[in-house]
Short mmCIF file of C-alpha atoms in Angstrom, two decimals:
data_model
loop_
_atom_site.label_atom_id
_atom_site.label_comp_id
_atom_site.label_asym_id
_atom_site.label_seq_id
_atom_site.Cartn_x
_atom_site.Cartn_y
_atom_site.Cartn_z
CA MET A 1 -21.76 -7.18 12.89
CA LYS A 2 -18.61 -9.22 13.48
CA TYR A 3 -16.39 -6.24 12.66
CA GLN A 4 -16.44 -2.63 13.81
CA ALA A 5 -13.70 -1.36 11.49
CA VAL A 6 -12.11 -1.95 8.10
CA ILE A 7 -8.41 -1.19 7.63
CA LEU A 8 -7.47 -0.93 3.97
CA ASP A 9 -4.16 -0.98 2.20
CA LEU A 10 -3.95 1.94 -0.23
CA ASP A 11 -2.04 0.96 -3.35
CA GLY A 12 -3.72 -1.98 -5.08
CA VAL A 13 -6.88 -1.70 -2.98
CA ILE A 14 -8.11 1.91 -3.04
CA CYS A 15 -6.08 2.94 -6.06
CA PHE A 16 -3.35 1.67 -8.38
CA THR A 17 0.03 3.39 -8.56
CA ASP A 18 2.18 0.33 -9.31
CA HIS A 19 3.07 1.68 -12.75
CA TYR A 20 4.22 4.98 -11.26
CA HIS A 21 6.44 3.06 -8.81
CA TYR A 22 7.80 1.04 -11.71
CA LEU A 23 8.62 4.10 -13.81
CA ALA A 24 10.35 5.83 -10.90
CA TRP A 25 12.43 2.79 -9.94
CA LYS A 26 13.22 2.12 -13.62
CA LYS A 27 14.72 5.59 -13.87
CA ILE A 28 16.98 4.89 -10.87
CA ALA A 29 17.94 1.45 -12.18
CA ASP A 30 18.73 2.81 -15.64
CA ASP A 31 20.96 5.49 -14.12
CA LEU A 32 22.79 2.72 -12.25
CA GLU A 33 22.93 0.61 -15.43
CA THR A 34 21.19 -2.11 -13.45
CA TYR A 35 18.64 -4.57 -14.85
CA PHE A 36 15.07 -3.96 -13.68
CA ASP A 37 11.75 -5.24 -15.00
CA GLU A 38 8.10 -5.69 -14.04
CA LYS A 39 8.82 -9.04 -12.39
CA ILE A 40 11.33 -7.45 -10.03
CA ASN A 41 8.91 -4.58 -9.47
CA ASN A 42 6.27 -7.04 -8.24
CA ARG A 43 8.64 -8.05 -5.43
CA LEU A 44 8.53 -4.47 -4.14
CA ARG A 45 4.80 -4.45 -3.36
CA GLY A 46 4.16 -3.62 0.28
CA VAL A 47 7.90 -3.22 0.93
CA SER A 48 9.56 -0.07 2.29
CA ARG A 49 11.53 2.24 0.03
CA MET A 50 14.94 1.29 1.39
CA GLU A 51 14.14 -2.42 1.31
CA SER A 52 12.93 -2.00 -2.28
CA LEU A 53 16.22 -0.37 -3.20
CA GLU A 54 18.14 -3.30 -1.71
CA ILE A 55 16.15 -5.68 -3.93
CA ILE A 56 17.00 -3.62 -7.01
CA LEU A 57 20.66 -3.50 -6.01
CA GLU A 58 20.83 -7.31 -6.12
CA ASN A 59 21.66 -6.83 -9.80
CA PHE A 60 24.05 -3.92 -9.23
CA HIS A 61 27.74 -4.60 -9.82
CA GLY A 62 29.30 -2.06 -7.52
CA THR A 63 29.35 -0.69 -4.00
CA LEU A 64 27.27 2.15 -2.57
CA SER A 65 27.56 3.86 0.78
CA GLU A 66 24.53 4.22 3.04
CA GLU A 67 24.47 7.92 2.19
CA GLU A 68 24.41 7.14 -1.54
CA LYS A 69 21.61 4.61 -1.03
CA TYR A 70 19.57 7.13 0.92
CA ALA A 71 20.08 9.72 -1.83
CA LEU A 72 18.89 7.22 -4.45
CA ALA A 73 15.79 6.41 -2.42
CA GLU A 74 15.01 10.11 -2.12
CA ARG A 75 15.48 10.59 -5.87
CA LYS A 76 13.10 7.72 -6.52
CA ASN A 77 10.50 9.29 -4.26
CA GLU A 78 10.76 12.63 -6.06
CA GLU A 79 10.27 10.88 -9.40
CA TYR A 80 7.32 8.95 -7.97
CA LYS A 81 5.68 12.07 -6.54
CA ARG A 82 6.07 13.78 -9.90
CA PHE A 83 4.01 10.99 -11.44
CA LEU A 84 1.51 11.06 -8.55
CA GLY A 85 0.92 14.73 -9.28
CA GLN A 86 -0.90 13.59 -12.41
CA MET A 87 -3.54 11.77 -10.34
CA THR A 88 -7.01 13.26 -9.92
CA GLU A 89 -10.32 12.28 -8.36
CA LYS A 90 -11.06 10.49 -11.64
CA ASP A 91 -8.47 7.87 -10.65
CA LEU A 92 -10.76 6.76 -7.80
CA SER A 93 -13.13 4.17 -9.24
CA LEU A 94 -16.87 4.59 -8.76
CA GLU A 95 -17.02 1.05 -7.37
CA VAL A 96 -14.47 1.74 -4.64
CA LYS A 97 -16.10 5.02 -3.64
CA ALA A 98 -19.57 3.44 -3.54
CA VAL A 99 -18.37 0.57 -1.34
CA LEU A 100 -16.57 2.92 1.04
CA ASP A 101 -19.67 5.09 1.33
CA GLU A 102 -21.81 2.02 2.03
CA LEU A 103 -19.43 0.79 4.73
CA ARG A 104 -19.52 4.18 6.41
CA GLY A 105 -23.30 4.20 6.11
CA ARG A 106 -23.38 0.94 8.04
CA GLY A 107 -21.53 2.60 10.90
CA LEU A 108 -18.11 1.03 10.33
CA LYS A 109 -14.89 2.91 11.06
CA LEU A 110 -12.50 3.12 8.11
CA ALA A 111 -8.71 3.42 8.21
CA ILE A 112 -5.77 3.27 5.83
CA GLY A 113 -2.89 0.91 6.64
CA SER A 114 -0.11 1.59 4.13
CA SER A 115 3.68 1.43 4.24
CA SER A 116 3.84 4.40 1.86
CA LYS A 117 5.07 7.74 3.14
CA ASN A 118 3.03 9.32 0.34
CA ALA A 119 -0.33 7.95 1.51
CA LYS A 120 -1.79 11.28 2.61
CA PHE A 121 -0.66 12.96 -0.62
CA ILE A 122 -2.32 10.22 -2.69
CA LEU A 123 -5.54 10.47 -0.67
CA GLU A 124 -5.57 14.21 -1.27
CA ARG A 125 -5.15 13.73 -5.02
CA LEU A 126 -8.06 11.25 -4.98
CA GLY A 127 -10.32 13.64 -3.09
CA LEU A 128 -10.19 11.54 0.09
CA LYS A 129 -8.05 13.81 2.24
CA ASP A 130 -10.40 13.88 5.25
CA TYR A 131 -12.44 10.79 4.40
CA PHE A 132 -10.90 8.14 6.68
CA ASP A 133 -11.19 7.98 10.45
CA ALA A 134 -7.47 7.19 10.72
CA VAL A 135 -4.41 6.93 8.49
CA SER A 136 -1.48 4.74 9.50
CA ASP A 137 1.35 4.97 6.98
CA GLY A 138 5.09 5.06 6.46
CA THR A 139 5.41 8.29 8.43
CA ASN A 140 4.41 6.70 11.74
CA ILE A 141 5.91 3.21 11.59
CA SER A 142 9.43 1.84 11.91
CA LYS A 143 8.79 -1.64 10.46
CA SER A 144 7.31 -2.54 7.09
CA LYS A 145 4.98 -5.40 6.22
CA PRO A 146 5.01 -8.34 6.92
CA ASP A 147 5.46 -6.79 10.36
CA PRO A 148 1.97 -5.92 11.70
CA GLU A 149 2.94 -2.50 13.08
CA VAL A 150 1.11 -0.44 10.44
CA PHE A 151 -2.19 -2.25 11.10
CA LEU A 152 -1.76 -2.27 14.87
CA LYS A 153 -1.21 1.50 14.75
CA ALA A 154 -4.37 1.92 12.65
CA ALA A 155 -6.40 -0.10 15.17
CA GLU A 156 -4.89 1.95 17.99
CA PHE A 157 -5.83 5.21 16.24
CA LEU A 158 -9.40 3.91 15.84
CA SER A 159 -9.55 2.59 19.44
CA ILE A 160 -10.87 -0.69 18.06
CA PRO A 161 -9.09 -4.00 18.82
CA PRO A 162 -7.63 -6.19 16.05
CA ASP A 163 -10.20 -8.95 16.56
CA LYS A 164 -12.96 -6.46 15.72
CA SER A 165 -11.17 -5.13 12.62
CA LEU A 166 -10.87 -6.55 9.10
CA VAL A 167 -7.78 -5.81 7.00
CA VAL A 168 -8.11 -5.63 3.21
CA GLU A 169 -4.90 -6.30 1.28
CA ASP A 170 -3.67 -7.06 -2.23
CA ALA A 171 -0.20 -8.33 -1.25
CA LYS A 172 0.75 -11.56 0.52
CA ALA A 173 3.10 -9.61 2.81
CA GLY A 174 0.07 -7.59 3.89
CA ILE A 175 -1.97 -10.71 4.63
CA GLN A 176 0.89 -12.07 6.71
CA ALA A 177 1.15 -8.76 8.57
CA ALA A 178 -2.57 -8.75 9.32
CA LYS A 179 -2.67 -12.31 10.61
CA SER A 180 0.42 -11.89 12.77
CA GLY A 181 -1.24 -8.83 14.32
CA GLY A 182 -4.39 -10.75 15.26
CA PHE A 183 -6.61 -9.40 12.45
CA ASP A 184 -8.86 -11.23 10.04
CA ALA A 185 -7.76 -10.53 6.46
CA ALA A 186 -9.49 -10.25 3.09
CA GLY A 187 -7.28 -10.64 0.04
CA LEU A 188 -7.71 -9.10 -3.39
CA GLY A 189 -5.94 -10.55 -6.42
CA GLU A 190 -2.93 -12.71 -5.56
CA ALA A 191 -3.46 -11.99 -1.86
CA GLY A 192 -6.77 -13.82 -2.09
CA GLU A 193 -4.85 -16.95 -3.09
CA ASP A 194 -2.86 -16.85 0.14
CA LYS A 195 -3.96 -19.67 2.45
CA MET A 196 -3.63 -17.31 5.41
CA ALA A 197 -6.39 -15.04 4.06
CA ASP A 198 -9.78 -15.45 5.74
CA TYR A 199 -11.61 -14.19 2.66
CA ALA A 200 -10.79 -14.17 -1.05
CA LEU A 201 -12.30 -11.20 -2.90
CA LYS A 202 -12.74 -11.33 -6.65
CA SER A 203 -13.78 -7.68 -6.64
CA PHE A 204 -13.79 -4.82 -4.15
CA LYS A 205 -17.59 -4.78 -3.94
CA GLU A 206 -17.57 -8.34 -2.54
CA LEU A 207 -16.34 -6.71 0.68
CA LEU A 208 -19.95 -5.72 1.35
CA LYS A 209 -20.96 -9.39 1.60
CA ILE A 210 -18.53 -9.89 4.46
CA MET A 211 -19.61 -6.85 6.41
CA ILE A 212 -23.11 -8.05 7.33
#
């Protein structure tokens, strides 16, 4: 096979927690009396918590100290985790689980490459706590996508070079991160429309066609 490993983004690929992010950020924005909607929320995909806050504060008419910003980001995360606590193994689709099992059955290494600091908690809620060979997330990186650090760390953890690893992403920032790190990239949804993507996936199961 061309690839020895698959590195997958978590949110939007393995599961979908966008709405939980939206609800948590909406609570913060409402408390600040700052306009926030789904369109703005879409700009936060694949972006770190502090960078997301800065985007939301573009509509804020006031001044906040760095300490106040950090406190807001922490409050958002607590709200988000409260929503995540509602997740169960039923939130993992049968299609995704079947594809992951098939990839493992073919001898491929699997890793998560996510900017989220809650990645391990989400995997636990989905029943995937010890499923992946490596998890690279917001707890072990200093730069968010489109920087390639999160994927380079995943490849390092797997001991498999980027040119032998395929990244699967749903965000254009993720595709950019993968390509700048020397990885081939498969895009789901809007990421599949990115000209930088090597493959456009209409569904997660189409990943199996690539991994031959």
